[in-house]
Amino acid sequence: MPRRPVLLDFLTGVALAGLSACTSPDEDEIPVAIIADAADLSQTGVRLSDAGRMVRAATTEGLVAFDAEDRVVPALADRWIVTDDGMSYIFRLREGSDAGGGEVTGEKARDALRQTLASLKGTALALDLDGISEVRAMTGRVLEIRLSHPMPDLLDLLAQPELALLDRGRGAGEFQFRKAKGGGLLRPVPPEKRALPADPQWDGSVRSLFLKPMTSERAAKAFNDKETDIVLGGTLSDYAAGRAVSGLSQRFLRIDPAVGLFGLTVSSSDGLLGKAELREALAMAIDRDALAIDLALPGWVPTSRIIPPGVADAAAGISERWTNSDMATRRATASQRFARATKGGKLPELRIALPAGIGADVLFARLQSDFAAIGITARRVNIAGSADLRLVDNVARYNRADWFLNQFACASGRTLCSTAADLRAADARAETDPAKRAEFLSEAEAQLTLANAYIPLGNPIRWSLVRDPQPGFAINPRGYHPLSPIARRPK
């Protein structure tokens, strides 16, 4: 088990690199390293990678957007109001043109939003948005969204890059994207070409961004060699910190206090994993506290709960699982369950799908050891390969229990799900009484926990490397860093 301080073997090199900022060959073009594959820069479809979401947000616009500090700010809508009962959101659209060159109108925005909502069908995001009952165009540049039940997080959802309003597949964003050798180039679009008032201060105020998808090792070297001042897209899979981090390296490292899911989903219901009690046996055999020690990662909190306590409306009556049993007792129970199920015969080999990266190496070593303790052999496979268990590493789009429940809803296409949990979650969404809603949410989480279709491990981690100073970048709970603020030249 790796114990020495590691952050892809590059924090030591970073410490030796000094603090001077790099200089791009073209001062009007900022190189940005993104830990991703080249294909991840694609902005098509509705199931986007984190890199694809960043490109989509830069090249398109929705009604609202996120700024660097995770606040909702105007985009196509320059202002809005919410009715007192929270059942209607009315947006006043800005003056200007859409991607097709025509005037922005309520009718066009209505049609585009309806099309976007229809395209999301079958995704967890569609479930997050199912409270939208009607989208209406009002006079001129006014759009109304009516709800079937209150959605306090509607603006957070409308700011998601997937909710961009497109005209025949095109968006009227601040940048145009084109593929280039070694990555992709985002070039800023002047305001007047977006049918916005000309700004005499605009010229030279926004720089181009050259996005360089890289492996974590290559991105670290690029940062160390001063080829870039910023690395985005780091996850726990490519990060395993040691017990101590040098003060100089710590200055470059930015860890977002993200909330979401980090664990294993059961992707095959064949054989023994078709039994909920055996799936629970796997979950109880994992020593999460030992995993936290192995990772030695600041901000990583182990959990056995699907909805962690930090979520705004997490049920207060649900605690961590198996708190009354030590690891030896838990593993003895798990072993007995598998022995009974196989009648003392051969135990299955489990295929665990994980991405590449030192953090994932540490995770697999822990899982392999823990499962071996109950007699089960674990084999690591590619994240895209056929597997019995697959890593889930998603940051919540909004900090409420609904998001977590929707990730495992039967309508989202999960291999294993709980119809009972779905029913209670639907009751909670429709309930206006806070006490009754909390009761339904607690029941939904309890039913989902009993299904044991997901094995929670802890919170997701998002990290970046940023050389000081870097205007336009800020750590935030969403772990999402829009590119537009980074492109702005400091005043």
Coordinates of C-alpha atoms in Angstrom, one line a residue:
M1 CA 0.0 0.0 0.0
P2 CA 1.6 3.4 -1.0
R3 CA 2.4 5.4 2.0
R4 CA 4.8 8.1 0.8
P5 CA 3.6 11.5 -0.1
V6 CA 2.3 11.4 -3.7
L7 CA 0.4 13.7 -5.9
L8 CA 1.2 11.9 -9.2
D9 CA 4.9 12.2 -8.2
F10 CA 4.8 15.9 -9.1
L11 CA 4.3 18.0 -6.0
T12 CA 8.0 17.7 -5.2
G13 CA 8.8 18.8 -8.7
V14 CA 6.4 21.7 -8.4
A15 CA 8.1 22.8 -5.2
L16 CA 11.4 23.1 -7.1
A17 CA 9.8 25.1 -9.9
G18 CA 9.6 28.4 -8.0
L19 CA 6.7 30.8 -7.9
S20 CA 7.3 32.8 -11.1
A21 CA 4.4 32.8 -13.5
C22 CA 4.8 31.3 -16.9
T23 CA 4.7 33.4 -20.1
S24 CA 2.7 32.1 -23.1
P25 CA 4.4 32.6 -26.5
D26 CA 1.2 34.4 -27.4
E27 CA 0.2 36.7 -24.6
D28 CA -3.4 36.8 -26.0
E29 CA -3.7 33.1 -25.7
I30 CA -3.8 31.3 -22.3
P31 CA -2.8 27.6 -22.3
V32 CA -5.1 25.6 -20.0
A33 CA -4.2 22.0 -19.2
I34 CA -7.3 19.7 -18.6
I35 CA -6.9 16.2 -17.2
A36 CA -9.0 14.5 -19.9
D37 CA -8.9 12.7 -23.2
A38 CA -9.2 14.7 -26.5
A39 CA -12.6 13.2 -27.1
D40 CA -13.8 14.7 -23.8
L41 CA -13.7 18.1 -25.3
S42 CA -16.8 17.2 -27.4
Q43 CA -19.8 19.3 -26.5
T44 CA -22.4 17.3 -28.4
G45 CA -25.1 15.2 -26.8
V46 CA -26.6 15.4 -23.3
R47 CA -24.2 13.2 -21.4
L48 CA -21.2 15.4 -21.3
S49 CA -17.8 14.9 -19.6
D50 CA -16.6 17.6 -17.2
A51 CA -14.3 18.9 -20.0
G52 CA -17.2 18.9 -22.5
R53 CA -19.4 20.8 -20.0
M54 CA -16.7 23.5 -19.7
V55 CA -16.6 23.9 -23.5
R56 CA -20.4 23.8 -23.8
A57 CA -20.7 26.6 -21.2
A58 CA -18.1 28.8 -23.1
T59 CA -19.7 28.4 -26.5
T60 CA -23.4 28.5 -25.6
E61 CA -25.7 30.3 -23.3
G62 CA -28.6 29.4 -21.2
L63 CA -31.0 31.7 -19.4
V64 CA -28.5 31.9 -16.5
A65 CA -24.9 30.8 -15.8
F66 CA -22.4 30.3 -13.1
D67 CA -19.6 32.7 -12.3
A68 CA -16.2 31.6 -10.9
E69 CA -17.5 31.6 -7.4
D70 CA -20.5 29.3 -8.2
R71 CA -23.0 32.1 -8.1
V72 CA -25.9 32.2 -10.6
V73 CA -25.5 35.2 -12.9
P74 CA -27.5 36.6 -15.9
A75 CA -26.9 35.1 -19.3
L76 CA -29.6 35.2 -22.0
A77 CA -31.9 36.5 -19.2
D78 CA -30.7 39.7 -17.8
R79 CA -33.2 39.6 -14.9
W80 CA -35.9 37.5 -13.4
I81 CA -38.5 37.3 -10.7
V82 CA -40.0 34.4 -8.7
T83 CA -43.6 34.5 -7.6
D84 CA -44.3 34.4 -3.8
D85 CA -45.5 30.8 -3.9
G86 CA -42.3 29.7 -5.8
M87 CA -44.4 28.1 -8.6
S88 CA -43.5 30.5 -11.4
Y89 CA -40.2 32.0 -12.6
I90 CA -40.5 34.9 -15.1
F91 CA -37.4 35.8 -17.1
R92 CA -36.7 39.0 -19.0
L93 CA -34.5 38.2 -22.0
R94 CA -31.7 40.6 -23.0
E95 CA -31.7 42.5 -26.2
G96 CA -29.5 40.8 -28.9
S97 CA -29.5 38.0 -31.3
D98 CA -29.6 34.2 -31.0
A99 CA -27.2 31.8 -32.7
G100 CA -29.1 32.0 -35.9
G101 CA -28.6 35.8 -36.1
G102 CA -32.2 36.6 -35.4
E103 CA -33.7 38.6 -32.5
V104 CA -33.9 36.9 -29.1
T105 CA -37.6 36.5 -28.4
G106 CA -39.7 34.7 -25.8
E107 CA -41.0 32.4 -28.4
K108 CA -37.6 31.3 -29.6
A109 CA -36.4 30.8 -26.0
R110 CA -39.5 28.8 -25.2
D111 CA -39.0 26.5 -28.2
A112 CA -35.3 26.0 -27.5
L113 CA -35.9 25.2 -23.8
R114 CA -38.6 22.8 -24.7
Q115 CA -36.3 21.1 -27.1
T116 CA -33.5 20.9 -24.6
L117 CA -35.8 19.4 -21.9
A118 CA -37.1 16.8 -24.4
S119 CA -33.5 15.9 -25.3
L120 CA -32.7 15.1 -21.6
K121 CA -35.3 12.4 -21.4
G122 CA -34.0 9.2 -19.7
T123 CA -31.3 11.0 -17.7
A124 CA -31.1 11.8 -14.0
L125 CA -31.0 15.5 -15.0
A126 CA -34.5 15.1 -16.5
L127 CA -35.7 13.9 -13.2
D128 CA -34.2 16.9 -11.5
L129 CA -36.2 19.1 -13.9
D130 CA -39.5 17.2 -13.8
G131 CA -41.2 19.9 -11.7
I132 CA -41.3 22.1 -14.8
S133 CA -44.9 21.8 -16.0
E134 CA -45.1 24.5 -18.7
V135 CA -42.8 26.9 -20.5
R136 CA -44.7 29.9 -21.9
A137 CA -43.7 32.8 -24.1
M138 CA -45.1 36.1 -22.9
T139 CA -45.0 39.5 -24.5
G140 CA -41.8 40.4 -26.4
R141 CA -38.7 39.1 -24.6
V142 CA -40.4 37.5 -21.6
L143 CA -40.4 33.8 -20.8
E144 CA -42.3 32.1 -18.0
I145 CA -41.5 28.7 -16.4
R146 CA -44.4 27.2 -14.4
L147 CA -43.9 24.5 -11.9
S148 CA -46.0 21.6 -10.6
H149 CA -44.2 21.8 -7.2
P150 CA -41.7 24.3 -5.7
M151 CA -38.1 23.9 -7.1
P152 CA -35.9 26.1 -4.9
D153 CA -32.8 24.9 -7.0
L154 CA -34.3 25.7 -10.4
L155 CA -31.8 28.5 -11.1
D156 CA -28.9 26.2 -10.3
L157 CA -30.3 23.7 -12.8
L158 CA -30.9 26.2 -15.5
A159 CA -27.3 27.3 -15.2
Q160 CA -26.1 23.8 -16.1
P161 CA -24.3 23.7 -19.4
E162 CA -26.7 21.0 -20.6
L163 CA -29.5 23.6 -20.3
A164 CA -28.0 25.9 -23.0
L165 CA -30.5 27.2 -25.5
L166 CA -29.5 26.1 -29.0
D167 CA -30.7 27.2 -32.4
R168 CA -30.2 24.2 -34.8
G169 CA -27.5 22.9 -32.6
R170 CA -25.6 26.2 -32.3
G171 CA -25.3 28.5 -29.3
A172 CA -24.6 32.2 -29.0
G173 CA -21.8 32.0 -26.4
E174 CA -18.8 34.2 -25.6
F175 CA -16.4 31.9 -27.5
Q176 CA -16.1 29.9 -30.7
F177 CA -14.4 26.5 -30.4
R178 CA -12.4 24.8 -33.1
K179 CA -10.2 21.7 -32.9
A180 CA -6.5 22.3 -33.1
K181 CA -3.4 20.2 -33.0
G182 CA -2.9 19.1 -29.4
G183 CA -6.3 20.2 -28.2
G184 CA -8.9 22.9 -29.0
L185 CA -8.9 26.7 -29.3
L186 CA -11.6 29.0 -27.8
R187 CA -11.6 32.4 -29.5
P188 CA -13.7 35.2 -28.0
V189 CA -16.6 36.6 -30.0
P190 CA -16.9 40.4 -30.0
P191 CA -20.1 41.7 -28.5
E192 CA -21.3 43.3 -31.7
K193 CA -21.1 39.9 -33.5
R194 CA -23.5 38.6 -30.8
A195 CA -25.9 41.5 -31.5
L196 CA -24.9 43.1 -28.2
P197 CA -23.9 46.8 -27.8
A198 CA -20.4 47.5 -28.9
D199 CA -18.0 47.9 -26.0
P200 CA -14.9 50.1 -26.7
Q201 CA -13.2 48.5 -23.7
W202 CA -13.8 45.0 -25.0
D203 CA -10.9 44.7 -27.4
G204 CA -8.0 43.0 -25.7
S205 CA -9.9 42.5 -22.5
V206 CA -10.7 38.8 -23.3
R207 CA -8.0 36.4 -24.4
S208 CA -8.2 33.1 -26.3
L209 CA -7.9 29.9 -24.4
F210 CA -5.9 26.9 -25.8
L211 CA -7.3 23.8 -24.1
K212 CA -4.8 21.0 -23.8
P213 CA -6.3 17.6 -22.8
M214 CA -3.6 15.6 -21.0
T215 CA -3.0 12.7 -18.7
S216 CA -2.5 13.8 -15.1
E217 CA 1.2 13.0 -15.3
R218 CA 1.6 15.1 -18.5
A219 CA -0.4 18.0 -17.0
A220 CA 1.7 18.0 -13.9
K221 CA 4.9 18.2 -16.0
A222 CA 3.4 21.0 -18.1
F223 CA 2.7 22.9 -14.9
N224 CA 6.1 22.2 -13.5
D225 CA 7.8 23.3 -16.8
K226 CA 5.7 26.5 -16.8
E227 CA 3.9 25.6 -20.0
T228 CA 0.7 26.5 -18.2
D229 CA -0.4 28.3 -15.1
I230 CA -3.5 26.3 -14.6
V231 CA -4.5 22.6 -14.5
L232 CA -8.2 21.7 -14.3
G233 CA -10.1 18.5 -14.1
G234 CA -8.4 16.6 -11.3
T235 CA -10.3 13.9 -9.4
L236 CA -9.5 11.5 -6.6
S237 CA -8.7 8.9 -9.2
D238 CA -5.6 10.8 -10.3
Y239 CA -4.7 12.1 -6.9
A240 CA -3.3 10.5 -3.8
A241 CA -1.7 12.9 -1.4
G242 CA 0.6 11.8 1.4
R243 CA 0.5 12.5 5.0
A244 CA 2.3 15.8 4.5
V245 CA 2.4 18.4 1.7
S246 CA 5.1 20.9 1.5
G247 CA 4.0 24.5 2.1
L248 CA 5.2 25.6 -1.3
S249 CA 3.3 22.9 -3.2
Q250 CA 0.2 23.5 -1.0
R251 CA 0.1 27.0 -2.4
F252 CA -0.5 25.7 -5.9
L253 CA -3.0 23.1 -5.0
R254 CA -6.7 23.9 -5.0
I255 CA -9.2 21.3 -3.6
D256 CA -12.9 22.0 -4.0
P257 CA -15.2 21.2 -1.1
A258 CA -17.4 19.1 -3.4
V259 CA -20.5 17.3 -2.4
G260 CA -21.8 14.3 -4.4
L261 CA -21.2 10.6 -4.9
F262 CA -18.0 8.6 -4.7
G263 CA -18.5 4.9 -4.5
L264 CA -19.3 1.7 -6.4
T265 CA -22.4 1.0 -8.3
V266 CA -23.5 -2.6 -8.9
S267 CA -23.5 -2.8 -12.7
S268 CA -24.4 -6.5 -13.0
S269 CA -27.3 -8.2 -11.4
D270 CA -26.3 -11.7 -12.5
G271 CA -25.3 -14.5 -10.0
L272 CA -24.7 -13.7 -6.4
L273 CA -24.9 -9.9 -6.9
G274 CA -28.5 -10.3 -7.7
K275 CA -29.1 -10.7 -4.0
A276 CA -29.4 -7.6 -1.9
E277 CA -27.9 -9.2 1.3
L278 CA -24.8 -10.2 -0.6
R279 CA -24.4 -6.7 -2.0
E280 CA -24.6 -5.5 1.5
A281 CA -22.0 -8.0 2.6
L282 CA -19.5 -6.4 0.1
A283 CA -20.4 -2.9 1.4
M284 CA -19.8 -3.9 5.1
A285 CA -16.5 -5.5 4.3
I286 CA -14.9 -2.3 3.2
D287 CA -12.8 -0.4 5.8
R288 CA -13.5 3.2 4.9
D289 CA -11.4 4.6 7.7
A290 CA -8.4 2.7 6.5
L291 CA -9.1 3.9 2.9
A292 CA -9.0 7.5 4.3
I293 CA -5.6 6.8 5.9
D294 CA -4.3 5.3 2.6
L295 CA -5.4 8.3 0.6
A296 CA -4.3 10.9 3.2
L297 CA -6.3 13.4 1.2
P298 CA -7.3 16.7 2.8
G299 CA -11.1 17.1 2.7
W300 CA -12.0 13.5 2.0
V301 CA -14.7 12.2 4.4
P302 CA -15.6 8.5 4.3
T303 CA -19.2 7.6 4.6
S304 CA -21.5 4.6 4.3
R305 CA -24.6 6.8 3.6
I306 CA -26.0 7.5 0.1
I307 CA -27.1 11.0 1.1
P308 CA -24.2 12.5 3.3
P309 CA -25.0 14.6 6.3
G310 CA -23.7 17.8 4.7
V311 CA -26.6 17.8 2.2
A312 CA -29.1 20.6 3.0
D313 CA -32.1 18.4 3.7
A314 CA -30.4 15.1 4.5
A315 CA -32.6 13.0 6.9
A316 CA -31.5 13.6 10.5
G317 CA -32.6 10.2 11.7
I318 CA -30.3 8.1 9.4
S319 CA -26.8 7.4 10.7
E320 CA -23.7 5.7 9.4
R321 CA -24.2 2.0 8.9
W322 CA -22.7 -0.8 11.0
T323 CA -21.6 1.5 13.8
N324 CA -22.2 -1.1 16.4
S325 CA -19.9 -3.7 14.9
D326 CA -16.1 -3.7 14.5
M327 CA -14.5 -4.7 11.2
A328 CA -13.8 -8.2 12.4
T329 CA -17.5 -8.8 13.2
R330 CA -18.6 -7.2 9.9
R331 CA -16.3 -9.3 7.9
A332 CA -17.3 -12.5 9.7
T333 CA -20.9 -11.7 8.9
A334 CA -20.1 -11.0 5.3
S335 CA -18.1 -14.3 4.9
Q336 CA -21.0 -16.3 6.4
R337 CA -23.5 -14.8 4.0
F338 CA -21.4 -15.8 1.0
A339 CA -20.6 -19.2 2.4
R340 CA -24.4 -19.9 2.8
A341 CA -25.1 -18.5 -0.7
T342 CA -22.5 -20.7 -2.3
K343 CA -23.1 -23.7 0.1
G344 CA -19.4 -23.6 0.8
G345 CA -18.4 -23.7 -2.8
K346 CA -16.1 -21.4 -4.8
L347 CA -16.7 -17.7 -4.3
P348 CA -17.0 -15.4 -7.3
E349 CA -14.3 -13.2 -8.8
L350 CA -15.4 -9.6 -8.9
R351 CA -14.5 -7.3 -11.7
I352 CA -14.1 -3.7 -10.6
A353 CA -14.1 -1.0 -13.2
L354 CA -11.8 1.9 -12.3
P355 CA -10.1 4.7 -14.2
A356 CA -6.3 5.1 -14.4
G357 CA -4.5 7.1 -11.8
I358 CA -2.6 6.8 -8.6
G359 CA -5.6 7.5 -6.5
A360 CA -7.5 4.7 -8.3
D361 CA -4.5 2.4 -7.6
V362 CA -4.7 3.1 -3.9
L363 CA -8.5 2.6 -4.0
F364 CA -8.2 -0.8 -5.8
A365 CA -5.5 -2.0 -3.4
R366 CA -7.8 -1.3 -0.5
L367 CA -10.8 -2.9 -2.1
Q368 CA -8.7 -5.9 -3.1
S369 CA -7.5 -6.4 0.4
D370 CA -10.9 -5.9 2.0
F371 CA -12.6 -8.3 -0.3
A372 CA -9.8 -10.9 0.1
A373 CA -10.6 -10.8 3.9
I374 CA -14.0 -12.3 3.1
G375 CA -12.6 -14.7 0.6
I376 CA -13.4 -12.9 -2.6
T377 CA -10.9 -12.2 -5.4
A378 CA -11.1 -8.7 -7.0
R379 CA -9.9 -8.0 -10.5
R380 CA -9.4 -4.5 -11.9
V381 CA -10.8 -3.7 -15.4
N382 CA -10.9 -0.6 -17.5
I383 CA -13.5 1.9 -16.5
A384 CA -15.3 1.4 -19.9
G385 CA -15.1 -2.4 -19.7
S386 CA -17.6 -5.0 -18.6
A387 CA -17.7 -5.2 -14.8
D388 CA -19.6 -6.2 -11.7
L389 CA -18.8 -3.0 -9.8
R390 CA -18.1 0.4 -11.3
L391 CA -16.8 3.6 -9.8
V392 CA -19.2 6.4 -9.6
D393 CA -17.6 9.9 -9.1
N394 CA -20.1 12.7 -9.6
V395 CA -20.4 16.1 -8.0
A396 CA -24.0 17.1 -7.1
R397 CA -25.6 19.7 -9.3
Y398 CA -27.4 21.1 -6.3
N399 CA -27.1 20.4 -2.6
R400 CA -30.4 18.6 -1.9
A401 CA -31.5 15.0 -1.3
D402 CA -33.5 15.0 -4.6
W403 CA -30.3 15.0 -6.6
F404 CA -28.9 11.9 -4.9
L405 CA -32.2 10.0 -5.1
N406 CA -32.6 10.8 -8.8
Q407 CA -29.1 9.4 -9.6
F408 CA -30.5 5.9 -8.7
A409 CA -34.0 6.2 -9.9
C410 CA -35.3 3.4 -12.2
A411 CA -36.2 6.0 -14.8
S412 CA -32.5 7.0 -15.1
G413 CA -31.7 3.5 -16.6
R414 CA -29.9 1.9 -13.6
T415 CA -29.3 -1.8 -13.8
L416 CA -30.5 -2.1 -10.2
C417 CA -33.0 0.3 -8.6
S418 CA -35.8 0.5 -6.0
T419 CA -39.3 1.3 -7.1
A420 CA -40.2 1.8 -3.4
A421 CA -37.5 4.4 -3.1
D422 CA -38.8 6.1 -6.3
L423 CA -42.3 6.3 -5.0
R424 CA -41.3 7.9 -1.7
A425 CA -39.0 10.3 -3.6
A426 CA -42.0 11.3 -5.8
D427 CA -44.1 11.8 -2.7
A428 CA -41.4 14.0 -1.2
R429 CA -41.2 16.2 -4.3
A430 CA -44.9 16.8 -4.3
E431 CA -45.2 17.5 -0.6
T432 CA -45.3 21.1 0.6
D433 CA -45.3 20.4 4.3
P434 CA -41.6 20.4 5.4
A435 CA -42.1 17.8 8.1
K436 CA -43.9 15.4 5.8
R437 CA -41.4 16.0 3.1
A438 CA -38.5 15.1 5.5
E439 CA -40.4 11.9 6.4
F440 CA -40.7 10.9 2.8
L441 CA -37.1 11.7 2.1
S442 CA -36.0 9.6 5.0
E443 CA -38.1 6.6 3.8
A444 CA -36.8 7.0 0.3
E445 CA -33.2 6.9 1.5
A446 CA -33.9 3.9 3.7
Q447 CA -35.5 2.0 0.8
L448 CA -32.5 2.8 -1.4
T449 CA -30.1 1.7 1.3
L450 CA -31.9 -1.6 1.6
A451 CA -31.6 -2.2 -2.1
N452 CA -27.8 -2.0 -1.7
A453 CA -27.4 -1.2 -5.4
Y454 CA -24.7 1.4 -4.6
I455 CA -21.8 1.1 -2.1
P456 CA -20.9 4.6 -0.8
L457 CA -17.3 5.3 0.1
G458 CA -17.0 9.0 0.7
N459 CA -17.3 12.5 -1.0
P460 CA -16.0 13.2 -4.5
I461 CA -12.8 15.2 -4.8
R462 CA -12.1 17.9 -7.4
W463 CA -8.7 19.5 -7.5
S464 CA -6.7 22.0 -9.7
L465 CA -3.2 23.4 -9.8
V466 CA -3.2 27.2 -10.1
R467 CA -0.1 29.4 -10.1
D468 CA -0.6 32.7 -8.3
P469 CA -2.1 34.9 -9.3
Q470 CA -4.9 33.5 -11.5
P471 CA -7.9 35.9 -11.8
G472 CA -11.2 34.2 -12.7
F473 CA -10.5 31.0 -10.7
A474 CA -12.1 30.2 -7.3
I475 CA -12.6 27.0 -5.4
N476 CA -16.3 26.2 -4.9
P477 CA -18.6 23.4 -3.7
R478 CA -19.6 22.5 -7.2
G479 CA -16.1 21.8 -8.3
Y480 CA -16.9 23.5 -11.6
H481 CA -14.7 26.2 -13.1
P482 CA -16.1 28.1 -16.0
L483 CA -13.6 29.1 -18.6
S484 CA -14.9 32.6 -19.4
P485 CA -13.7 34.3 -16.2
I486 CA -10.3 32.8 -16.7
A487 CA -10.0 34.3 -20.1
R488 CA -10.6 37.8 -18.9
R489 CA -7.5 40.0 -18.8
P490 CA -6.9 41.4 -15.3
K491 CA -7.8 45.1 -15.1

